[in-house]
Amino acid sequence: MAELKRLRKSIDNIDAALIHMLAERFRCTQTVGALKAEHDLPPADPAREKEQIARLRRLADEADLDPEFAETFLNFVIKEVIRHHEAIAAERGMTP
């Protein structure tokens, strides 16, 4: 049972770190969204997204993580980022 407690504590710490890292990532993407709106750029960048997905799939493979899972996760994050960028553009009276 001590091993189970130890592992769960590590999992809890990792989960906390993931949340903080995602929060920082979204702070950065909010700034990107503001810059895109300021320069009248579209909220989505399919070429960048494709590059990022390929990069994360390679990283996942190297880390012995299922690349499909990594891609699904990144697609979820990208969808949310685009939603934020669209909202920023709309707030500034620009059409996404």
mmCIF file with all atom_site columns, N, CA and C in Angstrom, residues 24-79:
data_model
loop_
_atom_site.group_PDB
_atom_site.id
_atom_site.type_symbol
_atom_site.label_atom_id
_atom_site.label_alt_id
_atom_site.label_comp_id
_atom_site.label_asym_id
_atom_site.label_entity_id
_atom_site.label_seq_id
_atom_site.pdbx_PDB_ins_code
_atom_site.Cartn_x
_atom_site.Cartn_y
_atom_site.Cartn_z
_atom_site.occupancy
_atom_site.B_iso_or_equiv
_atom_site.pdbx_formal_charge
_atom_site.auth_seq_id
_atom_site.auth_comp_id
_atom_site.auth_asym_id
_atom_site.auth_atom_id
_atom_site.pdbx_PDB_model_num
ATOM 1   N N  . GLU A 1 24 ? 0.120  28.051 -18.766 1.00 0.00 ? 24 GLU A N  1
ATOM 2   C CA . GLU A 1 24 ? 1.170  28.891 -19.365 1.00 0.00 ? 24 GLU A CA 1
ATOM 3   C C  . GLU A 1 24 ? 1.077  28.852 -20.887 1.00 0.00 ? 24 GLU A C  1
ATOM 4   N N  . ARG A 1 25 ? 0.813  27.683 -21.436 1.00 0.00 ? 25 ARG A N  1
ATOM 5   C CA . ARG A 1 25 ? 0.672  27.559 -22.894 1.00 0.00 ? 25 ARG A CA 1
ATOM 6   C C  . ARG A 1 25 ? -0.476 28.441 -23.380 1.00 0.00 ? 25 ARG A C  1
ATOM 7   N N  . PHE A 1 26 ? -1.605 28.407 -22.676 1.00 0.00 ? 26 PHE A N  1
ATOM 8   C CA . PHE A 1 26 ? -2.741 29.212 -23.093 1.00 0.00 ? 26 PHE A CA 1
ATOM 9   C C  . PHE A 1 26 ? -2.500 30.705 -22.892 1.00 0.00 ? 26 PHE A C  1
ATOM 10  N N  . ARG A 1 27 ? -1.707 31.081 -21.897 1.00 0.00 ? 27 ARG A N  1
ATOM 11  C CA . ARG A 1 27 ? -1.341 32.504 -21.766 1.00 0.00 ? 27 ARG A CA 1
ATOM 12  C C  . ARG A 1 27 ? -0.555 32.941 -23.003 1.00 0.00 ? 27 ARG A C  1
ATOM 13  N N  . CYS A 1 28 ? 0.351  32.097 -23.457 1.00 0.00 ? 28 CYS A N  1
ATOM 14  C CA . CYS A 1 28 ? 1.132  32.418 -24.663 1.00 0.00 ? 28 CYS A CA 1
ATOM 15  C C  . CYS A 1 28 ? 0.242  32.478 -25.894 1.00 0.00 ? 28 CYS A C  1
ATOM 16  N N  . THR A 1 29 ? -0.662 31.512 -26.033 1.00 0.00 ? 29 THR A N  1
ATOM 17  C CA . THR A 1 29 ? -1.510 31.503 -27.225 1.00 0.00 ? 29 THR A CA 1
ATOM 18  C C  . THR A 1 29 ? -2.514 32.649 -27.209 1.00 0.00 ? 29 THR A C  1
ATOM 19  N N  . GLN A 1 30 ? -2.883 33.141 -26.030 1.00 0.00 ? 30 GLN A N  1
ATOM 20  C CA . GLN A 1 30 ? -3.757 34.323 -25.973 1.00 0.00 ? 30 GLN A CA 1
ATOM 21  C C  . GLN A 1 30 ? -3.014 35.530 -26.565 1.00 0.00 ? 30 GLN A C  1
ATOM 22  N N  . THR A 1 31 ? -1.750 35.655 -26.249 1.00 0.00 ? 31 THR A N  1
ATOM 23  C CA . THR A 1 31 ? -0.945 36.743 -26.803 1.00 0.00 ? 31 THR A CA 1
ATOM 24  C C  . THR A 1 31 ? -0.799 36.569 -28.311 1.00 0.00 ? 31 THR A C  1
ATOM 25  N N  . VAL A 1 32 ? -0.589 35.335 -28.749 1.00 0.00 ? 32 VAL A N  1
ATOM 26  C CA . VAL A 1 32 ? -0.522 35.069 -30.191 1.00 0.00 ? 32 VAL A CA 1
ATOM 27  C C  . VAL A 1 32 ? -1.838 35.474 -30.848 1.00 0.00 ? 32 VAL A C  1
ATOM 28  N N  . GLY A 1 33 ? -2.950 35.145 -30.238 1.00 0.00 ? 33 GLY A N  1
ATOM 29  C CA . GLY A 1 33 ? -4.251 35.503 -30.782 1.00 0.00 ? 33 GLY A CA 1
ATOM 30  C C  . GLY A 1 33 ? -4.418 37.003 -30.907 1.00 0.00 ? 33 GLY A C  1
ATOM 31  N N  . ALA A 1 34 ? -3.937 37.749 -29.907 1.00 0.00 ? 34 ALA A N  1
ATOM 32  C CA . ALA A 1 34 ? -4.009 39.210 -29.963 1.00 0.00 ? 34 ALA A CA 1
ATOM 33  C C  . ALA A 1 34 ? -3.136 39.745 -31.099 1.00 0.00 ? 34 ALA A C  1
ATOM 34  N N  . LEU A 1 35 ? -1.955 39.181 -31.262 1.00 0.00 ? 35 LEU A N  1
ATOM 35  C CA . LEU A 1 35 ? -1.076 39.602 -32.353 1.00 0.00 ? 35 LEU A CA 1
ATOM 36  C C  . LEU A 1 35 ? -1.684 39.281 -33.713 1.00 0.00 ? 35 LEU A C  1
ATOM 37  N N  . LYS A 1 36 ? -2.285 38.102 -33.823 1.00 0.00 ? 36 LYS A N  1
ATOM 38  C CA . LYS A 1 36 ? -2.933 37.745 -35.082 1.00 0.00 ? 36 LYS A CA 1
ATOM 39  C C  . LYS A 1 36 ? -4.057 38.723 -35.404 1.00 0.00 ? 36 LYS A C  1
ATOM 40  N N  . ALA A 1 37 ? -4.857 39.054 -34.396 1.00 0.00 ? 37 ALA A N  1
ATOM 41  C CA . ALA A 1 37 ? -5.965 39.992 -34.615 1.00 0.00 ? 37 ALA A CA 1
ATOM 42  C C  . ALA A 1 37 ? -5.429 41.372 -34.996 1.00 0.00 ? 37 ALA A C  1
ATOM 43  N N  . GLU A 1 38 ? -4.383 41.800 -34.316 1.00 0.00 ? 38 GLU A N  1
ATOM 44  C CA . GLU A 1 38 ? -3.781 43.103 -34.577 1.00 0.00 ? 38 GLU A CA 1
ATOM 45  C C  . GLU A 1 38 ? -3.270 43.204 -36.015 1.00 0.00 ? 38 GLU A C  1
ATOM 46  N N  . HIS A 1 39 ? -2.757 42.104 -36.525 1.00 0.00 ? 39 HIS A N  1
ATOM 47  C CA . HIS A 1 39 ? -2.185 42.095 -37.872 1.00 0.00 ? 39 HIS A CA 1
ATOM 48  C C  . HIS A 1 39 ? -3.132 41.474 -38.908 1.00 0.00 ? 39 HIS A C  1
ATOM 49  N N  . ASP A 1 40 ? -4.393 41.318 -38.498 1.00 0.00 ? 40 ASP A N  1
ATOM 50  C CA . ASP A 1 40 ? -5.437 40.799 -39.387 1.00 0.00 ? 40 ASP A CA 1
ATOM 51  C C  . ASP A 1 40 ? -5.056 39.450 -40.005 1.00 0.00 ? 40 ASP A C  1
ATOM 52  N N  . LEU A 1 41 ? -4.509 38.574 -39.173 1.00 0.00 ? 41 LEU A N  1
ATOM 53  C CA . LEU A 1 41 ? -4.171 37.215 -39.596 1.00 0.00 ? 41 LEU A CA 1
ATOM 54  C C  . LEU A 1 41 ? -5.287 36.274 -39.171 1.00 0.00 ? 41 LEU A C  1
ATOM 55  N N  . PRO A 1 42 ? -5.485 35.188 -39.895 1.00 0.00 ? 42 PRO A N  1
ATOM 56  C CA . PRO A 1 42 ? -6.561 34.260 -39.532 1.00 0.00 ? 42 PRO A CA 1
ATOM 57  C C  . PRO A 1 42 ? -6.267 33.547 -38.210 1.00 0.00 ? 42 PRO A C  1
ATOM 58  N N  . PRO A 1 43 ? -7.334 33.178 -37.479 1.00 0.00 ? 43 PRO A N  1
ATOM 59  C CA . PRO A 1 43 ? -7.152 32.482 -36.194 1.00 0.00 ? 43 PRO A CA 1
ATOM 60  C C  . PRO A 1 43 ? -6.435 31.135 -36.332 1.00 0.00 ? 43 PRO A C  1
ATOM 61  N N  . ALA A 1 44 ? -6.665 30.443 -37.432 1.00 0.00 ? 44 ALA A N  1
ATOM 62  C CA . ALA A 1 44 ? -6.056 29.122 -37.631 1.00 0.00 ? 44 ALA A CA 1
ATOM 63  C C  . ALA A 1 44 ? -4.889 29.226 -38.608 1.00 0.00 ? 44 ALA A C  1
ATOM 64  N N  . ASP A 1 45 ? -3.912 28.366 -38.402 1.00 0.00 ? 45 ASP A N  1
ATOM 65  C CA . ASP A 1 45 ? -2.759 28.284 -39.297 1.00 0.00 ? 45 ASP A CA 1
ATOM 66  C C  . ASP A 1 45 ? -2.535 26.798 -39.611 1.00 0.00 ? 45 ASP A C  1
ATOM 67  N N  . PRO A 1 46 ? -3.255 26.279 -40.611 1.00 0.00 ? 46 PRO A N  1
ATOM 68  C CA . PRO A 1 46 ? -3.196 24.833 -40.900 1.00 0.00 ? 46 PRO A CA 1
ATOM 69  C C  . PRO A 1 46 ? -1.785 24.302 -41.139 1.00 0.00 ? 46 PRO A C  1
ATOM 70  N N  . ALA A 1 47 ? -0.920 25.074 -41.779 1.00 0.00 ? 47 ALA A N  1
ATOM 71  C CA . ALA A 1 47 ? 0.450  24.600 -42.022 1.00 0.00 ? 47 ALA A CA 1
ATOM 72  C C  . ALA A 1 47 ? 1.185  24.418 -40.698 1.00 0.00 ? 47 ALA A C  1
ATOM 73  N N  . ARG A 1 48 ? 1.068  25.382 -39.803 1.00 0.00 ? 48 ARG A N  1
ATOM 74  C CA . ARG A 1 48 ? 1.706  25.295 -38.480 1.00 0.00 ? 48 ARG A CA 1
ATOM 75  C C  . ARG A 1 48 ? 1.133  24.116 -37.697 1.00 0.00 ? 48 ARG A C  1
ATOM 76  N N  . GLU A 1 49 ? -0.192 23.966 -37.751 1.00 0.00 ? 49 GLU A N  1
ATOM 77  C CA . GLU A 1 49 ? -0.836 22.876 -37.028 1.00 0.00 ? 49 GLU A CA 1
ATOM 78  C C  . GLU A 1 49 ? -0.318 21.519 -37.518 1.00 0.00 ? 49 GLU A C  1
ATOM 79  N N  . LYS A 1 50 ? -0.195 21.381 -38.832 1.00 0.00 ? 50 LYS A N  1
ATOM 80  C CA . LYS A 1 50 ? 0.305  20.126 -39.412 1.00 0.00 ? 50 LYS A CA 1
ATOM 81  C C  . LYS A 1 50 ? 1.730  19.843 -38.931 1.00 0.00 ? 50 LYS A C  1
ATOM 82  N N  . GLU A 1 51 ? 2.578  20.890 -38.928 1.00 0.00 ? 51 GLU A N  1
ATOM 83  C CA . GLU A 1 51 ? 3.957  20.728 -38.444 1.00 0.00 ? 51 GLU A CA 1
ATOM 84  C C  . GLU A 1 51 ? 3.980  20.317 -36.981 1.00 0.00 ? 51 GLU A C  1
ATOM 85  N N  . GLN A 1 52 ? 3.148  20.957 -36.167 1.00 0.00 ? 52 GLN A N  1
ATOM 86  C CA . GLN A 1 52 ? 3.113  20.657 -34.736 1.00 0.00 ? 52 GLN A CA 1
ATOM 87  C C  . GLN A 1 52 ? 2.643  19.233 -34.479 1.00 0.00 ? 52 GLN A C  1
ATOM 88  N N  . ILE A 1 53 ? 1.637  18.802 -35.222 1.00 0.00 ? 53 ILE A N  1
ATOM 89  C CA . ILE A 1 53 ? 1.139  17.434 -35.042 1.00 0.00 ? 53 ILE A CA 1
ATOM 90  C C  . ILE A 1 53 ? 2.229  16.432 -35.400 1.00 0.00 ? 53 ILE A C  1
ATOM 91  N N  . ALA A 1 54 ? 2.907  16.656 -36.503 1.00 0.00 ? 54 ALA A N  1
ATOM 92  C CA . ALA A 1 54 ? 3.999  15.747 -36.896 1.00 0.00 ? 54 ALA A CA 1
ATOM 93  C C  . ALA A 1 54 ? 5.101  15.742 -35.835 1.00 0.00 ? 54 ALA A C  1
ATOM 94  N N  . ARG A 1 55 ? 5.446  16.915 -35.334 1.00 0.00 ? 55 ARG A N  1
ATOM 95  C CA . ARG A 1 55 ? 6.494  17.017 -34.308 1.00 0.00 ? 55 ARG A CA 1
ATOM 96  C C  . ARG A 1 55 ? 6.083  16.289 -33.029 1.00 0.00 ? 55 ARG A C  1
ATOM 97  N N  . LEU A 1 56 ? 4.841  16.503 -32.582 1.00 0.00 ? 56 LEU A N  1
ATOM 98  C CA . LEU A 1 56 ? 4.392  15.837 -31.366 1.00 0.00 ? 56 LEU A CA 1
ATOM 99  C C  . LEU A 1 56 ? 4.269  14.321 -31.552 1.00 0.00 ? 56 LEU A C  1
ATOM 100 N N  . ARG A 1 57 ? 3.894  13.875 -32.731 1.00 0.00 ? 57 ARG A N  1
ATOM 101 C CA . ARG A 1 57 ? 3.844  12.437 -32.979 1.00 0.00 ? 57 ARG A CA 1
ATOM 102 C C  . ARG A 1 57 ? 5.240  11.829 -32.868 1.00 0.00 ? 57 ARG A C  1
ATOM 103 N N  . ARG A 1 58 ? 6.253  12.544 -33.419 1.00 0.00 ? 58 ARG A N  1
ATOM 104 C CA . ARG A 1 58 ? 7.639  12.053 -33.301 1.00 0.00 ? 58 ARG A CA 1
ATOM 105 C C  . ARG A 1 58 ? 8.069  12.023 -31.837 1.00 0.00 ? 58 ARG A C  1
ATOM 106 N N  . LEU A 1 59 ? 7.789  13.090 -31.113 1.00 0.00 ? 59 LEU A N  1
ATOM 107 C CA . LEU A 1 59 ? 8.156  13.141 -29.693 1.00 0.00 ? 59 LEU A CA 1
ATOM 108 C C  . LEU A 1 59 ? 7.468  12.033 -28.906 1.00 0.00 ? 59 LEU A C  1
ATOM 109 N N  . ALA A 1 60 ? 6.195  11.829 -29.186 1.00 0.00 ? 60 ALA A N  1
ATOM 110 C CA . ALA A 1 60 ? 5.454  10.777 -28.492 1.00 0.00 ? 60 ALA A CA 1
ATOM 111 C C  . ALA A 1 60 ? 6.081  9.414  -28.759 1.00 0.00 ? 60 ALA A C  1
ATOM 112 N N  . ASP A 1 61 ? 6.407  9.166  -30.013 1.00 0.00 ? 61 ASP A N  1
ATOM 113 C CA . ASP A 1 61 ? 7.020  7.892  -30.377 1.00 0.00 ? 61 ASP A CA 1
ATOM 114 C C  . ASP A 1 61 ? 8.340  7.699  -29.628 1.00 0.00 ? 61 ASP A C  1
ATOM 115 N N  . GLU A 1 62 ? 9.155  8.756  -29.572 1.00 0.00 ? 62 GLU A N  1
ATOM 116 C CA . GLU A 1 62 ? 10.437 8.682  -28.859 1.00 0.00 ? 62 GLU A CA 1
ATOM 117 C C  . GLU A 1 62 ? 10.239 8.444  -27.362 1.00 0.00 ? 62 GLU A C  1
ATOM 118 N N  . ALA A 1 63 ? 9.118  8.940  -26.827 1.00 0.00 ? 63 ALA A N  1
ATOM 119 C CA . ALA A 1 63 ? 8.852  8.814  -25.390 1.00 0.00 ? 63 ALA A CA 1
ATOM 120 C C  . ALA A 1 63 ? 8.038  7.568  -25.047 1.00 0.00 ? 63 ALA A C  1
ATOM 121 N N  . ASP A 1 64 ? 7.825  6.702  -26.039 1.00 0.00 ? 64 ASP A N  1
ATOM 122 C CA . ASP A 1 64 ? 7.004  5.501  -25.854 1.00 0.00 ? 64 ASP A CA 1
ATOM 123 C C  . ASP A 1 64 ? 5.579  5.838  -25.419 1.00 0.00 ? 64 ASP A C  1
ATOM 124 N N  . LEU A 1 65 ? 5.047  6.926  -26.002 1.00 0.00 ? 65 LEU A N  1
ATOM 125 C CA . LEU A 1 65 ? 3.654  7.313  -25.805 1.00 0.00 ? 65 LEU A CA 1
ATOM 126 C C  . LEU A 1 65 ? 2.948  7.104  -27.139 1.00 0.00 ? 65 LEU A C  1
ATOM 127 N N  . ASP A 1 66 ? 1.740  6.638  -27.100 1.00 0.00 ? 66 ASP A N  1
ATOM 128 C CA . ASP A 1 66 ? 0.977  6.386  -28.319 1.00 0.00 ? 66 ASP A CA 1
ATOM 129 C C  . ASP A 1 66 ? 0.851  7.677  -29.134 1.00 0.00 ? 66 ASP A C  1
ATOM 130 N N  . PRO A 1 67 ? 1.421  7.727  -30.352 1.00 0.00 ? 67 PRO A N  1
ATOM 131 C CA . PRO A 1 67 ? 1.322  8.927  -31.187 1.00 0.00 ? 67 PRO A CA 1
ATOM 132 C C  . PRO A 1 67 ? -0.112 9.324  -31.504 1.00 0.00 ? 67 PRO A C  1
ATOM 133 N N  . GLU A 1 68 ? -1.015 8.347  -31.609 1.00 0.00 ? 68 GLU A N  1
ATOM 134 C CA . GLU A 1 68 ? -2.436 8.660  -31.846 1.00 0.00 ? 68 GLU A CA 1
ATOM 135 C C  . GLU A 1 68 ? -2.997 9.457  -30.675 1.00 0.00 ? 68 GLU A C  1
ATOM 136 N N  . PHE A 1 69 ? -2.648 9.038  -29.467 1.00 0.00 ? 69 PHE A N  1
ATOM 137 C CA . PHE A 1 69 ? -3.102 9.768  -28.276 1.00 0.00 ? 69 PHE A CA 1
ATOM 138 C C  . PHE A 1 69 ? -2.539 11.185 -28.291 1.00 0.00 ? 69 PHE A C  1
ATOM 139 N N  . ALA A 1 70 ? -1.258 11.318 -28.591 1.00 0.00 ? 70 ALA A N  1
ATOM 140 C CA . ALA A 1 70 ? -0.628 12.638 -28.628 1.00 0.00 ? 70 ALA A CA 1
ATOM 141 C C  . ALA A 1 70 ? -1.311 13.539 -29.652 1.00 0.00 ? 70 ALA A C  1
ATOM 142 N N  . GLU A 1 71 ? -1.625 12.983 -30.813 1.00 0.00 ? 71 GLU A N  1
ATOM 143 C CA . GLU A 1 71 ? -2.293 13.772 -31.852 1.00 0.00 ? 71 GLU A CA 1
ATOM 144 C C  . GLU A 1 71 ? -3.701 14.174 -31.420 1.00 0.00 ? 71 GLU A C  1
ATOM 145 N N  . THR A 1 72 ? -4.418 13.252 -30.821 1.00 0.00 ? 72 THR A N  1
ATOM 146 C CA . THR A 1 72 ? -5.765 13.560 -30.327 1.00 0.00 ? 72 THR A CA 1
ATOM 147 C C  . THR A 1 72 ? -5.715 14.671 -29.295 1.00 0.00 ? 72 THR A C  1
ATOM 148 N N  . PHE A 1 73 ? -4.772 14.581 -28.385 1.00 0.00 ? 73 PHE A N  1
ATOM 149 C CA . PHE A 1 73 ? -4.606 15.602 -27.350 1.00 0.00 ? 73 PHE A CA 1
ATOM 150 C C  . PHE A 1 73 ? -4.279 16.948 -27.977 1.00 0.00 ? 73 PHE A C  1
ATOM 151 N N  . LEU A 1 74 ? -3.317 16.974 -28.902 1.00 0.00 ? 74 LEU A N  1
ATOM 152 C CA . LEU A 1 74 ? -2.931 18.237 -29.531 1.00 0.00 ? 74 LEU A CA 1
ATOM 153 C C  . LEU A 1 74 ? -4.079 18.824 -30.350 1.00 0.00 ? 74 LEU A C  1
ATOM 154 N N  . ASN A 1 75 ? -4.823 17.980 -31.046 1.00 0.00 ? 75 ASN A N  1
ATOM 155 C CA . ASN A 1 75 ? -5.968 18.476 -31.804 1.00 0.00 ? 75 ASN A CA 1
ATOM 156 C C  . ASN A 1 75 ? -6.991 19.141 -30.887 1.00 0.00 ? 75 ASN A C  1
ATOM 157 N N  . PHE A 1 76 ? -7.193 18.571 -29.717 1.00 0.00 ? 76 PHE A N  1
ATOM 158 C CA . PHE A 1 76 ? -8.101 19.176 -28.737 1.00 0.00 ? 76 PHE A CA 1
ATOM 159 C C  . PHE A 1 76 ? -7.595 20.549 -28.318 1.00 0.00 ? 76 PHE A C  1
ATOM 160 N N  . VAL A 1 77 ? -6.307 20.637 -28.024 1.00 0.00 ? 77 VAL A N  1
ATOM 161 C CA . VAL A 1 77 ? -5.708 21.905 -27.602 1.00 0.00 ? 77 VAL A CA 1
ATOM 162 C C  . VAL A 1 77 ? -5.782 22.928 -28.742 1.00 0.00 ? 77 VAL A C  1
ATOM 163 N N  . ILE A 1 78 ? -5.456 22.510 -29.951 1.00 0.00 ? 78 ILE A N  1
ATOM 164 C CA . ILE A 1 78 ? -5.489 23.418 -31.107 1.00 0.00 ? 78 ILE A CA 1
ATOM 165 C C  . ILE A 1 78 ? -6.902 23.953 -31.321 1.00 0.00 ? 78 ILE A C  1
ATOM 166 N N  . LYS A 1 79 ? -7.886 23.079 -31.218 1.00 0.00 ? 79 LYS A N  1
ATOM 167 C CA . LYS A 1 79 ? -9.284 23.504 -31.397 1.00 0.00 ? 79 LYS A CA 1
ATOM 168 C C  . LYS A 1 79 ? -9.643 24.586 -30.378 1.00 0.00 ? 79 LYS A C  1
#
